[in-house]
């Protein structure tokens, strides 16, 4: 069974509505980071309460993504998108008006829940609105929109914070999403043809499990990775996720259809954003701190330099989508993009406190190009392997991998960076200060050298992870082997007829074969 959009559909307006929302949600991540110093000064906040302006958003964003995707399949993708966008707008307005850091953190958590609804349903809306080459172009545009949000977020936030104060950044995010909401009426509704009850038990277990895992990773650097609280959170999170898988295997109407996990090509495509987090998002988060702290740049100058890495993310997705529509294998492009991350991170070890921008321009452009190609091809290729009746579920899982990995990997990367700095400067407290870009606690030259050494080691480690990921994903995306039963040798070998499989086994095998044998997109007629 398939899902057809119902109601009057205006594809151009639908695309514009989804793209505007997909610009705004990443902007709320990268832009809020720039506003943190102003927030801390105005609300007299520092340390963990201030960092939770970011962490609260990422935690709820990741934890509710899969629930939002499956809900979209059941109650309607347009409805889920509208509710998610409205929730995001309310949370952003509350953040803009928050009188204290505690209420600001709560408002950001609300915005994260809304973002999950937007991301989980937005990709599903495009998957059910467009087909073939048009779908490839739509998902390429989606990649450009996400890249634009990431790239423009720090720049716009910097201007707004300087001119109007930090509250204006959250006001801008609310205004943009409300413009998108105004066009929702032009989006056709679509949902799964069968509407079972939502697996509330599975939803609660999944949200609690992923939430505990992300919370443990986020608090690990502050509380200590060996502290009882962090170990308890990580253990509980892992245990709850294992329990979630067991529940889904027995559920008649699962929140996550485990047959998706048996499709190795879909699972491999869901790992692409995880590798992208290592190769691109960690630099987007920590490189500006290095440029300001060790490089002595102003925040505005560092943001301008970062455009070398974020600029290609705006331009490459349409190019990658066009190559796919001209017959270039999505597998080749995805593998190449991950290889660019590996090469670019290794190359970026030329960076130092006084390194000219021209020297680091090459690796930054290469990393940005890898991200642009990945954004332009990966999501569309993944959705081409999934039936439209599970579009929301698949998009929810894909983005859970993306946002969940960002929350965890960024926290771990930061902890590793501070540990490496600490090994050079001899003080964990001073290392944390240096890792935050403050080199006033000692000899600036020596502290900058320690920061540089730590960054180089982290970059080499990231390059190794990206290289391994490129190889593993390329192997997993290889065309499935032909059925053994169809080979001449098999056909020539006499065998007694097998016993007939059970109906449940037949359904499972048909589902698995249909997805495993689906080609990655070139151009679909």
XYZ file of C-alpha atoms in Angstrom:
525
model
C 0.000 0.000 0.000
C 1.147 3.522 -0.674
C 0.243 6.920 0.629
C -1.081 9.609 -1.694
C -1.335 13.239 -0.628
C -4.944 14.382 -0.237
C -6.354 17.848 -0.816
C -5.195 20.568 -3.130
C -1.429 20.480 -3.503
C 0.787 23.341 -4.645
C 4.247 21.762 -4.956
C 6.125 25.062 -5.353
C 4.590 26.560 -2.209
C 5.006 23.240 -0.380
C 8.713 23.269 -1.197
C 9.076 26.904 -0.113
C 7.296 26.270 3.204
C 9.446 23.258 4.061
C 12.666 24.966 2.954
C 12.027 28.061 5.075
C 11.447 25.892 8.138
C 14.589 23.874 7.375
C 16.594 27.095 7.178
C 15.307 28.273 10.540
C 15.794 25.128 12.648
C 19.591 24.805 12.034
C 19.873 28.590 12.384
C 18.474 28.226 15.897
C 21.374 25.902 16.728
C 24.311 27.811 15.249
C 22.883 31.266 15.950
C 22.151 30.592 19.615
C 25.808 29.690 20.181
C 26.854 33.204 19.173
C 24.286 34.720 21.555
C 25.583 32.816 24.621
C 28.065 35.482 25.848
C 25.361 38.184 25.725
C 22.878 35.869 27.461
C 25.385 35.123 30.218
C 26.087 38.813 30.812
C 22.440 39.885 30.769
C 21.031 37.044 32.864
C 24.104 36.682 35.135
C 24.542 33.047 34.101
C 27.620 30.939 33.494
C 28.730 27.336 33.323
C 26.184 24.529 33.029
C 23.009 26.680 33.245
C 24.260 28.788 30.340
C 25.338 25.772 28.288
C 21.872 24.285 28.704
C 20.589 26.988 26.353
C 22.151 24.736 23.709
C 21.920 21.371 25.434
C 18.192 21.584 26.260
C 17.390 22.245 22.610
C 19.593 19.427 21.314
C 18.323 16.965 23.941
C 14.617 17.327 23.136
C 15.283 17.720 19.414
C 17.021 14.348 19.283
C 14.780 12.508 21.733
C 11.439 13.372 20.114
C 12.454 12.972 16.466
C 11.444 9.331 15.999
C 8.188 9.827 17.908
C 7.355 12.831 15.730
C 8.084 10.878 12.551
C 5.844 7.956 13.428
C 3.144 10.322 14.649
C 3.285 12.117 11.289
C 2.559 8.848 9.470
C -0.474 8.236 11.683
C -2.107 11.645 12.133
C -0.823 13.400 9.016
C 2.472 14.923 7.918
C 1.054 18.409 7.327
C -0.649 18.428 10.716
C 2.532 17.322 12.488
C 4.545 19.919 10.587
C 2.105 22.679 11.579
C 2.036 21.635 15.245
C 5.823 21.338 15.307
C 6.329 24.729 13.678
C 3.822 26.334 16.055
C 5.538 24.769 19.071
C 8.917 25.976 17.806
C 7.561 29.514 17.371
C 6.046 29.551 20.871
C 9.294 28.282 22.381
C 11.343 30.879 20.494
C 9.052 33.720 21.583
C 9.240 32.483 25.183
C 13.034 32.400 24.897
C 13.069 35.974 23.611
C 11.018 37.113 26.619
C 12.608 34.886 29.300
C 13.468 36.885 32.448
C 15.922 34.303 33.770
C 18.204 31.497 32.660
C 15.964 28.703 34.006
C 12.948 29.806 31.977
C 15.172 30.344 28.955
C 16.410 26.749 29.198
C 12.827 25.475 29.445
C 11.804 27.565 26.432
C 14.677 26.139 24.428
C 13.581 22.606 25.344
C 10.109 23.419 24.018
C 11.648 24.747 20.797
C 13.574 21.487 20.424
C 10.356 19.462 20.605
C 8.863 21.655 17.899
C 11.977 21.274 15.760
C 11.595 17.499 15.923
C 8.091 17.789 14.489
C 9.296 20.087 11.692
C 12.266 17.944 10.665
C 10.521 14.581 10.941
C 7.492 15.649 8.886
C 9.179 18.056 6.480
C 11.239 15.412 4.714
C 8.210 13.089 4.620
C 6.115 15.847 3.016
C 8.657 16.240 0.211
C 8.956 12.465 -0.199
C 5.198 12.159 -0.776
C 4.815 15.354 -2.829
C 7.617 14.788 -5.346
C 8.824 11.777 -7.288
C 11.733 10.814 -9.504
C 14.085 13.568 -10.603
C 11.873 16.201 -8.965
C 12.317 14.446 -5.617
C 16.093 14.442 -6.065
C 16.039 18.181 -6.775
C 13.737 18.811 -3.806
C 16.026 16.988 -1.376
C 19.042 18.764 -2.861
C 17.290 22.059 -2.137
C 16.583 20.766 1.368
C 20.315 20.219 1.864
C 21.032 23.747 0.677
C 18.396 25.118 3.066
C 19.943 23.325 6.045
C 23.372 24.562 4.973
C 22.078 28.103 4.632
C 20.675 27.958 8.156
C 23.957 26.683 9.585
C 25.991 29.244 7.644
C 23.758 32.272 8.154
C 22.939 31.565 11.806
C 26.187 32.844 13.346
C 26.406 35.847 11.001
C 22.809 36.996 11.516
C 23.020 36.362 15.247
C 26.212 38.384 15.466
C 24.611 41.346 13.721
C 21.430 41.130 15.791
C 23.228 40.740 19.113
C 25.395 43.778 18.319
C 22.478 45.933 17.144
C 19.439 44.807 19.139
C 20.589 42.349 21.803
C 20.464 38.569 22.137
C 16.662 38.389 22.475
C 16.256 39.493 18.869
C 17.884 36.290 17.614
C 15.090 34.129 19.059
C 12.515 36.635 17.845
C 13.871 36.258 14.306
C 13.578 32.463 14.483
C 9.945 32.745 15.611
C 9.132 35.225 12.841
C 10.614 33.031 10.094
C 8.708 29.945 11.195
C 5.465 31.891 11.439
C 5.933 32.933 7.807
C 6.275 29.241 6.942
C 3.136 28.474 8.933
C 1.217 30.980 6.816
C 1.745 28.747 3.768
C 0.824 25.414 5.364
C -2.652 25.530 3.812
C -1.051 24.962 0.399
C 0.531 21.698 1.584
C -1.463 18.540 0.828
C -2.092 16.208 3.755
C -0.749 12.655 3.638
C -0.648 9.793 6.105
C -0.250 6.041 6.212
C -3.235 4.166 4.706
C -3.726 2.238 7.950
C -3.899 4.217 11.183
C -3.086 1.995 14.173
C -2.752 3.313 17.713
C 0.466 5.066 18.581
C 2.863 2.825 20.502
C 2.919 5.026 23.598
C 4.938 2.539 25.657
C 7.592 2.387 22.974
C 7.555 6.183 22.675
C 8.095 6.695 26.408
C 10.878 4.087 26.574
C 12.630 5.519 23.503
C 12.467 9.145 24.662
C 13.683 8.176 28.135
C 16.480 5.988 26.768
C 17.842 8.408 24.196
C 17.348 11.317 26.590
C 19.381 9.594 29.309
C 22.119 8.669 26.822
C 22.391 12.202 25.441
C 22.207 13.740 28.919
C 25.019 11.509 30.108
C 27.167 12.458 27.120
C 26.431 16.163 27.533
C 27.180 16.189 31.278
C 30.195 13.887 31.016
C 32.724 16.715 30.591
C 31.311 18.637 33.595
C 30.561 15.814 36.030
C 33.415 13.523 34.966
C 33.022 10.488 32.731
C 33.650 8.115 35.643
C 31.215 9.832 38.024
C 28.353 7.636 39.302
C 25.703 9.967 37.848
C 27.154 9.892 34.318
C 27.729 6.139 34.405
C 24.166 5.620 35.656
C 22.736 7.796 32.858
C 24.750 6.068 30.136
C 23.915 2.599 31.462
C 20.228 3.399 31.875
C 20.072 4.967 28.421
C 21.687 1.979 26.737
C 19.477 -0.446 28.690
C 16.282 1.411 27.802
C 17.206 1.487 24.110
C 17.808 -2.268 24.176
C 14.417 -2.681 25.854
C 12.895 -0.453 23.157
C 14.197 -2.750 20.403
C 12.749 -5.779 22.215
C 9.389 -4.023 22.570
C 9.320 -3.112 18.888
C 10.040 -6.701 17.870
C 6.881 -7.834 19.719
C 4.632 -4.879 18.907
C 1.868 -5.268 16.324
C 2.087 -1.527 15.567
C 5.687 -0.547 16.351
C 6.958 2.985 16.649
C 9.951 1.824 14.586
C 9.513 -0.975 12.060
C 12.639 -3.067 12.593
C 12.576 -4.213 8.966
C 14.089 -0.798 8.218
C 17.091 -1.854 10.282
C 17.431 -5.056 8.270
C 17.835 -3.001 5.117
C 21.593 -2.539 5.230
C 21.562 0.167 2.556
C 19.026 2.300 4.394
C 20.930 1.783 7.642
C 24.187 2.768 5.901
C 22.580 5.967 4.599
C 21.406 6.744 8.138
C 25.061 6.530 9.237
C 26.089 9.216 6.721
C 24.951 12.103 8.982
C 26.838 10.492 11.886
C 30.090 10.652 9.914
C 29.142 14.173 8.815
C 28.893 15.152 12.476
C 32.473 14.004 13.042
C 33.883 15.589 9.890
C 31.911 18.844 9.687
C 29.692 19.728 12.663
C 32.453 19.402 15.274
C 34.516 21.962 13.366
C 31.501 24.212 12.978
C 31.239 24.162 16.770
C 34.866 24.362 17.939
C 36.869 25.978 15.155
C 35.488 29.507 15.826
C 36.611 29.159 19.465
C 40.115 28.276 18.303
C 40.256 31.139 15.808
C 39.181 33.652 18.462
C 41.185 32.214 21.369
C 44.426 30.948 19.853
C 44.271 32.907 16.593
C 43.399 36.240 18.173
C 40.603 36.964 15.689
C 37.475 38.929 16.461
C 34.208 37.014 16.519
C 33.162 38.753 13.309
C 36.444 37.852 11.592
C 36.154 34.218 12.721
C 32.622 34.041 11.343
C 33.831 35.376 8.019
C 36.604 32.775 7.849
C 34.074 30.055 8.619
C 32.208 30.988 5.425
C 34.968 29.152 3.567
C 33.582 25.962 5.085
C 29.886 26.788 5.132
C 29.706 28.469 1.720
C 30.054 25.223 -0.290
C 27.172 23.750 1.710
C 24.910 26.259 -0.027
C 26.166 25.546 -3.535
C 27.046 21.848 -3.629
C 23.653 20.157 -2.925
C 21.998 21.256 -6.215
C 25.156 20.239 -8.081
C 25.155 16.815 -6.416
C 21.444 16.356 -7.114
C 22.009 17.271 -10.752
C 24.792 14.684 -11.043
C 22.497 12.001 -9.628
C 19.802 12.906 -12.165
C 22.425 12.598 -14.913
C 23.268 9.047 -13.913
C 26.119 9.455 -11.436
C 25.815 6.871 -8.676
C 24.642 8.205 -5.315
C 26.972 5.670 -3.706
C 29.978 7.208 -5.485
C 29.018 10.738 -4.453
C 28.358 9.778 -0.827
C 31.638 7.879 -0.551
C 33.487 10.816 -2.110
C 31.883 13.249 0.342
C 32.989 11.202 3.356
C 36.481 10.858 1.897
C 36.569 14.671 1.604
C 35.910 14.896 5.338
C 38.824 12.570 6.054
C 41.214 14.404 3.739
C 40.064 17.861 4.793
C 40.407 17.214 8.529
C 43.869 15.738 8.082
C 44.868 18.658 5.862
C 43.565 21.203 8.380
C 46.375 20.235 10.766
C 48.388 22.951 8.988
C 46.488 25.419 11.181
C 48.330 27.377 13.860
C 47.873 30.567 15.874
C 49.386 32.760 13.159
C 48.527 30.709 10.075
C 47.302 32.902 7.180
C 43.733 32.331 6.100
C 44.964 31.429 2.609
C 46.721 28.370 4.050
C 43.607 26.936 5.699
C 41.249 27.934 2.884
C 41.895 24.693 0.982
C 40.960 22.245 3.748
C 37.971 24.342 4.817
C 36.617 24.431 1.256
C 37.158 20.678 0.890
C 35.309 19.903 4.126
C 32.468 22.221 3.130
C 32.225 20.599 -0.291
C 32.004 17.184 1.348
C 29.179 18.402 3.574
C 27.328 19.940 0.622
C 27.498 16.759 -1.438
C 26.377 14.695 1.557
C 23.448 17.011 2.286
C 22.390 16.991 -1.351
C 22.327 13.234 -1.888
C 22.107 11.305 1.386
C 18.565 12.009 2.567
C 17.017 11.638 -0.869
C 18.812 8.319 -1.413
C 17.593 7.038 1.961
C 13.984 8.003 1.297
C 14.069 6.316 -2.125
C 14.459 2.980 -0.312
C 11.346 3.414 1.844
C 7.693 3.103 0.911
C 5.679 6.308 1.305
C 3.505 4.758 4.028
C 6.584 4.811 6.294
C 8.055 8.118 5.103
C 7.586 9.857 8.448
C 9.019 6.947 10.430
C 12.054 6.749 8.121
C 12.648 10.501 8.202
C 12.293 10.479 11.981
C 14.868 7.718 12.371
C 17.253 9.350 9.884
C 17.116 12.670 11.719
C 17.340 10.951 15.098
C 20.683 9.591 13.951
C 21.668 13.064 12.764
C 20.674 15.132 15.802
C 21.426 12.434 18.374
C 24.937 11.984 17.001
C 25.468 15.750 17.012
C 24.567 16.034 20.694
C 26.747 13.084 21.694
C 29.716 13.561 19.354
C 30.023 17.295 20.046
C 30.083 16.635 23.799
C 32.663 13.853 23.455
C 34.807 15.860 21.015
C 34.848 18.799 23.442
C 35.782 16.541 26.342
C 38.632 14.983 24.364
C 39.861 18.415 23.287
C 39.902 19.710 26.875
C 41.660 16.539 28.085
C 44.349 16.934 25.429
C 44.817 20.580 26.370
C 45.027 19.577 30.025
C 47.841 17.154 29.251
C 49.869 20.101 27.944
C 48.963 22.854 30.426
C 48.808 20.650 33.541
C 45.531 21.963 34.969
C 42.023 20.701 34.181
C 40.495 24.044 35.184
C 42.890 25.994 32.988
C 42.323 23.501 30.156
C 38.569 24.105 30.305
C 39.206 27.853 30.217
C 41.485 27.517 27.189
C 39.030 25.204 25.451
C 36.417 27.943 25.818
C 38.747 30.376 24.016
C 40.036 32.244 27.089
C 43.846 32.304 27.147
C 44.198 34.881 29.924
C 45.116 32.331 32.612
C 48.795 32.039 31.708
C 51.362 32.629 28.985
C 49.174 33.167 25.901
C 51.773 31.744 23.512
C 52.191 28.550 25.548
C 48.455 28.126 25.983
C 47.880 28.706 22.260
C 50.507 26.052 21.501
C 48.738 23.595 23.809
C 45.385 24.365 22.182
C 46.924 23.882 18.732
C 48.477 20.532 19.650
C 45.187 19.283 21.060
C 43.286 20.408 17.964
C 45.771 18.662 15.670
C 45.422 15.356 17.543
C 41.630 15.665 17.486
C 41.681 16.436 13.754
C 43.763 13.345 12.991
C 41.382 11.228 15.059
C 38.401 12.702 13.230
C 40.057 12.030 9.887
C 40.546 8.378 10.848
C 36.897 8.010 11.890
C 35.706 9.582 8.627
C 37.984 7.374 6.524
C 36.735 4.234 8.277
C 33.152 5.424 7.887
C 33.642 6.077 4.168
C 34.895 2.530 3.593
C 32.200 0.869 5.707
C 29.358 2.851 4.124
C 30.682 2.288 0.591
C 30.716 -1.466 1.218
C 27.220 -1.429 2.713
C 25.829 0.557 -0.232
C 27.168 -1.906 -2.798
C 24.544 -3.494 -5.040
C 23.095 -6.625 -3.400
C 24.294 -9.946 -4.741
C 22.010 -11.743 -7.143
C 19.732 -14.340 -5.603
C 21.568 -17.624 -5.237
C 18.476 -19.408 -6.510
C 18.696 -17.451 -9.768
C 22.281 -18.481 -10.514
C 22.871 -21.177 -13.185
C 24.626 -23.456 -10.730
C 21.737 -23.267 -8.343
C 19.205 -23.841 -11.086
C 21.058 -26.938 -12.273
C 21.247 -28.509 -8.837
C 18.308 -30.741 -8.020
C 16.726 -30.200 -4.663
C 13.600 -31.277 -2.920
C 10.955 -28.567 -2.658
C 11.184 -26.588 0.569
C 8.396 -26.534 3.056
C 6.131 -23.515 2.636
C 7.008 -20.590 4.933
C 4.531 -19.083 7.328
C 2.503 -16.050 6.185
C 4.382 -13.804 8.623
C 7.695 -15.061 7.247
C 6.520 -14.455 3.678
C 5.540 -10.858 4.494
C 8.860 -10.197 6.219
C 10.871 -11.685 3.347
C 8.913 -9.741 0.722
C 9.408 -6.483 2.630
C 13.117 -7.080 3.136
C 13.703 -8.100 -0.521
C 11.790 -5.147 -1.890
C 13.899 -2.674 0.047
C 17.240 -4.460 -0.317
C 16.833 -4.667 -4.082
C 15.759 -1.040 -4.512
C 18.398 0.812 -6.506
C 19.965 3.948 -5.139
C 18.641 6.844 -7.188
C 20.104 7.956 -10.441
C 17.014 9.255 -12.166
C 13.696 7.613 -11.469
C 11.290 7.695 -14.400
